[in-house]
C-alpha positions as a printed Julia matrix, in Angstrom:
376×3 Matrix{Float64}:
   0.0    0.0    0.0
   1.27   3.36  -1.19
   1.28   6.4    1.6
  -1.48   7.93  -0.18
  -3.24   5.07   0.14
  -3.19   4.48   3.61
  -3.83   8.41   4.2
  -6.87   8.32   1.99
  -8.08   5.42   4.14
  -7.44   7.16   7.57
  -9.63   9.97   6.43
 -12.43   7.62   5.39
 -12.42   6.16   8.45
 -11.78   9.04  10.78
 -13.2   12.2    8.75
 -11.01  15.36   7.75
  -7.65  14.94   8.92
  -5.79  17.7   10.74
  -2.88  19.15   8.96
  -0.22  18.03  11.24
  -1.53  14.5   11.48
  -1.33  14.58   7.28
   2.39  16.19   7.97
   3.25  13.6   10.51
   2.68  10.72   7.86
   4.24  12.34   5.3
   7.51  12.64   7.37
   7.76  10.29   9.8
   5.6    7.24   8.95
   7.7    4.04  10.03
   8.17   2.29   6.66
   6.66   5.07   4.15
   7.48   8.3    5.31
  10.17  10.82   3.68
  12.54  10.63   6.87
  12.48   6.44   6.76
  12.98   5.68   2.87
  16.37   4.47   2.05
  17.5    7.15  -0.9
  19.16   9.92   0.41
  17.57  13.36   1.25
  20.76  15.56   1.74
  23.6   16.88  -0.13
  23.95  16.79  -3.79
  22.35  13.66  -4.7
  19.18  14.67  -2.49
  16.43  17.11  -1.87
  18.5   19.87  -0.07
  21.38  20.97   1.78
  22.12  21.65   5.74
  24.99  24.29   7.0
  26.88  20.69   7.59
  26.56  19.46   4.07
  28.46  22.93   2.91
  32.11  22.8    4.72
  33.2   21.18   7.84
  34.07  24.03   9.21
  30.37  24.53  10.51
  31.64  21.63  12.4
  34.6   23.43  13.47
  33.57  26.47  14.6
  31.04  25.06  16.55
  33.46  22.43  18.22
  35.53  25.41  19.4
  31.96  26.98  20.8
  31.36  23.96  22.75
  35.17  23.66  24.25
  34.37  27.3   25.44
  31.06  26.24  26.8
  32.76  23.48  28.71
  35.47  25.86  30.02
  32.23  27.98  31.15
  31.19  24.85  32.94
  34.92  24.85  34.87
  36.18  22.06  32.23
  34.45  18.72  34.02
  35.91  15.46  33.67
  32.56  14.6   31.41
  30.25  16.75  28.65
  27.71  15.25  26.54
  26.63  16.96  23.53
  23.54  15.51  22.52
  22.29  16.6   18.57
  18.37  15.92  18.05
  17.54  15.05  14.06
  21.63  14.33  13.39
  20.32  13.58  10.09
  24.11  12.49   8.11
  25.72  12.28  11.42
  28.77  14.85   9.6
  28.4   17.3   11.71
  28.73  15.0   14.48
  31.99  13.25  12.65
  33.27  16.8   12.21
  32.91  17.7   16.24
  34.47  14.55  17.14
  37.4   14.62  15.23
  38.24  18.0   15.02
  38.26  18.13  18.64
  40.39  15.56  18.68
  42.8   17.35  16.47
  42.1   20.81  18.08
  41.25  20.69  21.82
  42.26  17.81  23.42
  41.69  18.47  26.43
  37.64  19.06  25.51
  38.15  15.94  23.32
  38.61  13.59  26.51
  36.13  14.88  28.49
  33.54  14.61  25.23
  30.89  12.29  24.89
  28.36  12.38  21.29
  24.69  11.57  21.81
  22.36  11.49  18.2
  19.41  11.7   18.9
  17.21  10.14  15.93
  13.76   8.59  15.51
  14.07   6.56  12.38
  15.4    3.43  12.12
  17.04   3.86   8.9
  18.84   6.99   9.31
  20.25   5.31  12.85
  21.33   2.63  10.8
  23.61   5.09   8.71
  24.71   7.14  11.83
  26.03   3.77  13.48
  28.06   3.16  10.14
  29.26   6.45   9.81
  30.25   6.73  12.91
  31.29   2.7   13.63
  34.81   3.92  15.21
  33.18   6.89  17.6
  31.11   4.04  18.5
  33.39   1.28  19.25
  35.74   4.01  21.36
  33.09   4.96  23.77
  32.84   8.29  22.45
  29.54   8.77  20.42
  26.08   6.36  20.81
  22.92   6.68  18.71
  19.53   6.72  20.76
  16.06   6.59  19.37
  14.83   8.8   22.13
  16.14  12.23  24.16
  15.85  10.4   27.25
  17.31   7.26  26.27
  20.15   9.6   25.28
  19.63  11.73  28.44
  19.51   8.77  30.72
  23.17   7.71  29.37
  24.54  11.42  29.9
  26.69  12.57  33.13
  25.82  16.05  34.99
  27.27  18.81  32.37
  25.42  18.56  28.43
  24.91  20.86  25.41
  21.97  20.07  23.57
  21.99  20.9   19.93
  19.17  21.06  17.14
  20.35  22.31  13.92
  17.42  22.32  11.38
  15.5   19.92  13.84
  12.19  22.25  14.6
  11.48  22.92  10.87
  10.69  19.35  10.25
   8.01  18.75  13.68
   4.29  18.94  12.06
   2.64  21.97  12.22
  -0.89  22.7   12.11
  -2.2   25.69   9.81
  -4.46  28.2   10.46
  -6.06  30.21   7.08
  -8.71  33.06   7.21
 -11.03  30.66   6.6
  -9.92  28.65   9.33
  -8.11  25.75  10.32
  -6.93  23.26   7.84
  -8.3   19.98   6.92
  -7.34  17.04   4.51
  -9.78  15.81   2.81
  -9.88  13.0   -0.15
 -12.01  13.92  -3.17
 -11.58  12.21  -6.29
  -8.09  10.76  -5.75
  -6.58  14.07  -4.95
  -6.11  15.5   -1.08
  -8.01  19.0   -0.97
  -8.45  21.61   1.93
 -11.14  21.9    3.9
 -11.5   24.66   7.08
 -12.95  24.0   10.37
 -12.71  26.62  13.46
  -9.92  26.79  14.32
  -9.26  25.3   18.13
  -8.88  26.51  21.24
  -5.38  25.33  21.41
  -4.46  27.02  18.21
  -6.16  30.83  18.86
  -4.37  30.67  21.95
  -0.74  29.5   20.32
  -1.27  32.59  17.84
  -2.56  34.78  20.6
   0.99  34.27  22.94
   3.45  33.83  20.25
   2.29  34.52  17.17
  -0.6   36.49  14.85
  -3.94  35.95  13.66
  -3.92  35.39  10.21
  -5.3   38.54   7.99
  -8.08  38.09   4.91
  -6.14  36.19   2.17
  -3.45  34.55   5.07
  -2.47  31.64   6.31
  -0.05  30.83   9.33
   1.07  28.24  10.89
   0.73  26.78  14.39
   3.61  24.6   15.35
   1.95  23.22  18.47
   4.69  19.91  18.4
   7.29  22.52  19.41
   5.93  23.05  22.88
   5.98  19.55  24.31
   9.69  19.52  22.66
  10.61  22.66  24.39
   8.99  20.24  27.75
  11.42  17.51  27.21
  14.74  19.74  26.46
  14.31  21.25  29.12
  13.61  18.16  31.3
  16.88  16.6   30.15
  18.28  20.04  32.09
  16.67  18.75  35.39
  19.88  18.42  37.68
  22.29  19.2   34.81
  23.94  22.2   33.74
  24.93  23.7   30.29
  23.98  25.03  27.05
  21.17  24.33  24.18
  22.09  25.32  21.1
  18.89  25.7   18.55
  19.85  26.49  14.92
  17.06  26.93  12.31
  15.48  29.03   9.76
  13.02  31.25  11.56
  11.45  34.46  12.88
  10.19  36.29  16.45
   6.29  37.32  16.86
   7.97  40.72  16.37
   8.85  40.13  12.81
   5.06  37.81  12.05
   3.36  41.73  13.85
   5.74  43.64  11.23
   4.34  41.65   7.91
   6.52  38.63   7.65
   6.87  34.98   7.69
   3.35  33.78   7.01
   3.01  31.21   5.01
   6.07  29.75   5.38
   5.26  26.33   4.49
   7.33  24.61   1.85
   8.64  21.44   0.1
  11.56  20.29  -1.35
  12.56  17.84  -3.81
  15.51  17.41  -5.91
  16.45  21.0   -4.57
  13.45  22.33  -6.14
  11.06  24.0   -4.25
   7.18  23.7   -4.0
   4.8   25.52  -1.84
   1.95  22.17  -2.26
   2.34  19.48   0.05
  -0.05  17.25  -1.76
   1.64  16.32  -4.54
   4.06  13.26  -3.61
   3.11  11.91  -0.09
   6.08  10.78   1.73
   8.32  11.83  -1.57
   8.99  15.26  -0.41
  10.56  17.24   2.52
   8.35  19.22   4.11
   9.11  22.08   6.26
   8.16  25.33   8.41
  10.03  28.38   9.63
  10.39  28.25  13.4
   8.89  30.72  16.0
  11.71  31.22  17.94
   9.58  33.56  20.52
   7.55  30.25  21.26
  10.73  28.55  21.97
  12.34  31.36  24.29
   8.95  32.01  26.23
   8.19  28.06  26.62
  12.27  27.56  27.63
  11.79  30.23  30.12
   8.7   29.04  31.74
  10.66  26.03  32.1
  13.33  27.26  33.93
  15.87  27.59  30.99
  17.89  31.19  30.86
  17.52  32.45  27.37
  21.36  33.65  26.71
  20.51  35.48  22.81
  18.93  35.29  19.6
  20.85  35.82  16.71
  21.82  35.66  13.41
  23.77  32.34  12.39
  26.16  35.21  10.65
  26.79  37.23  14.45
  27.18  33.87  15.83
  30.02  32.44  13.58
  31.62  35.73  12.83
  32.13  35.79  16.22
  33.7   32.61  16.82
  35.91  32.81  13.78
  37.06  36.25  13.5
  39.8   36.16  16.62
  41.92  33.46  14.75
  40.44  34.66  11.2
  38.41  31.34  10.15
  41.64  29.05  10.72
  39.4   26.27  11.21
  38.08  26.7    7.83
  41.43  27.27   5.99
  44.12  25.09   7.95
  44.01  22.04   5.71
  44.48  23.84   2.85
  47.61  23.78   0.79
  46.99  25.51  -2.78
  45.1   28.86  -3.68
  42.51  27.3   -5.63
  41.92  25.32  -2.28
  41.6   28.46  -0.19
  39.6   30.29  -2.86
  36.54  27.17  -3.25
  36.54  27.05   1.07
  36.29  31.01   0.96
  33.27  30.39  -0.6
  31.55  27.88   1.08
  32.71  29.96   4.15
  30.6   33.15   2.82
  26.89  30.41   1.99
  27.09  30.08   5.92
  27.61  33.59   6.56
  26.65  36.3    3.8
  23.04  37.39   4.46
  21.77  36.48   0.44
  22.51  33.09   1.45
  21.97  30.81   5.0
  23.67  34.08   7.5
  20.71  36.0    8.03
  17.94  33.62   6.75
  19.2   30.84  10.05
  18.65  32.06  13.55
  21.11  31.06  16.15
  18.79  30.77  20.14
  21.52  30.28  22.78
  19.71  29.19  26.31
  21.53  27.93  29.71
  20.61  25.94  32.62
  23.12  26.34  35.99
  25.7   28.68  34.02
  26.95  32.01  35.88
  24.84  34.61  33.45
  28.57  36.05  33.43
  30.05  33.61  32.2
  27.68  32.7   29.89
  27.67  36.26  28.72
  31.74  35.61  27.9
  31.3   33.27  24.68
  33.02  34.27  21.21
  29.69  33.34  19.91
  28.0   36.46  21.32
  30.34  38.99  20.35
  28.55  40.72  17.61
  25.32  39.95  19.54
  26.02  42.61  22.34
């Protein structure tokens, strides 16, 4: 049975489906979903790119943000970073051994924790990273609190593109959105919206104007809950990378309707068209993930640009973690660009926000990373 298929049946049975549940399927489905088939979805040879699939050095510069962060935490003998969504696991491969290479000191102390739902992809991440495994230093977990369970007292959680994939729900003028099956084709419907929903748009978000649509990305609450459970009796750092915007920017005209797909790096604003085929994706409201993190006892450190944040970890030794392996002009001249897609604002710098939260850090010496520089 195809995806459609078995989404067309669920709505027979059970009536218009809500948005996220169609989302859900379409992403995360055990066997049919986009995130469990066995072709790849990143890089060249897939549907789109991360800051990881660009240069290592994303790697790098962040490896030399989390030795600070453990040198914030008074360098303990253990620190787990633990990545939700690790998708390749090459940003992970690029922490470890650059670390290894860089700060060994950090390196000893460091422990890798992926974080990742389907089977398939944690069938890749244990082959990729087969001799981080076998050493003790990395382990893939299906769960955050399997991973959480196996961490010591001192973690940085990191999410890099993670929140744009959770389901959202969507909210038009006409009301909230339903899947329906007519015909052989999935088709909106509208229902009022819920009480859940008016009041997600009413804290953190905006109502959506004649002609609008916005989205309600409820799943990132209950998230938010367990990150900042895995915090309980622990100290250090989440790191949350994504595209995204504030409730400021939504009040000022911008980012609704973010919804998108993407398929062979071509982009599509219809999710109906290949079930389970296609990525599908939201921009992030960071000011739900702040206010929720906050409520839970998590200091919010900044929100920035992913441009401020690695301009200022690379600009004291002038990106040497981007050009030290390379030998020949040409070489210098092809990672010079790659450098400026992570940090130009036309291409991922100002589009990616950077949210920087702390549990049990001095707010002084939290206030002290490289990271922040530019954001003071």
């Amino acid at each position: 049975m195809s995806l459609r298929q078995l989404i067309a049946d669920e709505i027979r049975r059970g009536g218009p489906m809500q948005f996220a549940r169609y989302m859900e399927l379409c992403l995360y489905h055990p066997e049919l979903g986009y995130y469990s088939r066995a072709t790849e979805q990143f890089g060249k040879a897939g549907d789109f790119y991360t800051s990881s699939d660009v240069h290592a050095v994303f790697g790098r510069l962040l490896s030399r943000q989390f030795e600070e962060m453990w040198r914030a935490l008074d360098s303990p003998d253990r620190i787990d970073v633990i990545e939700l969504g690790p998708g390749r696991g090459l940003f992970a491969a690029d922490v470890l051994d650059w670390s290894a290479k860089q700060f060994p000191d950090f390196s000893r102390a460091l422990r890798y924790q992926l974080v990742e739902q389907s089977p398939t992809f944690r069938t890749r991440l244990q082959e990729r990273l087969a001799s981080h495994i076998t050493n003790g230093k990395a382990a893939v977990f299906a769960t955050l609190e399997e991973a959480t369970a196996a961490a010591g007292e001192h973690i940085i959680l990191f999410a890099n593109e993670f929140f744009d994939a959770l389901p959202v729900e969507i909210v038009d003028h006409r009301g909230s959105v339903r899947v329906m099956d007519h015909d052989g084709r999935f088709v909106e419907q509208f229902v009022p919206p819920s009480p859940l929903e008016l009041a997600f748009l009413d804290s953190y978000g905006v109502q959506p104007e004649p002609g609008e649509r916005v989205e309600v990305p409820l799943a990132s609450l209950p998230w938010m809950d367990r990150i900042a459970r895995a915090f309980d009796a622990r100290s250090g750092f989440a790191v949350l990378i994504d595209y995204g915007y504030t409730r400021e920017e939504q009040l000022a005209g911008r980012h609704r309707d973010t919804l998108m797909t993407y398929r062979r790096h071509q982009a599509s604003p219809s999710p109906f068209e290949a079930p389970g085929e296609q990525d599908i994706t939201a921009h992030v409201n960071f000011t739900a993930l702040r206010s929720r993190g906050s409520e839970l006892g998590l200091e919010s450190i900044a929100l920035l640009t992913q441009s401020q944040f690695l301009i200022g970890i690379g600009e004291e030794t002038q990106f040497a973690d981007a050009f030290q392996d390379c030998k020949l002009p040409q070489e210098r001249a092809k990672v010079a660009l790659q450098l400026k897609h992570l940090i130009s604002p036309e291409a991922m710098g100002e589009t990616f926000q950077v949210l920087l939260l702390s549990h049990g850090v001095p707010k002084e010496k939290a206030a002290q990373l490289s990271g922040l520089k530019l954001a003071r």
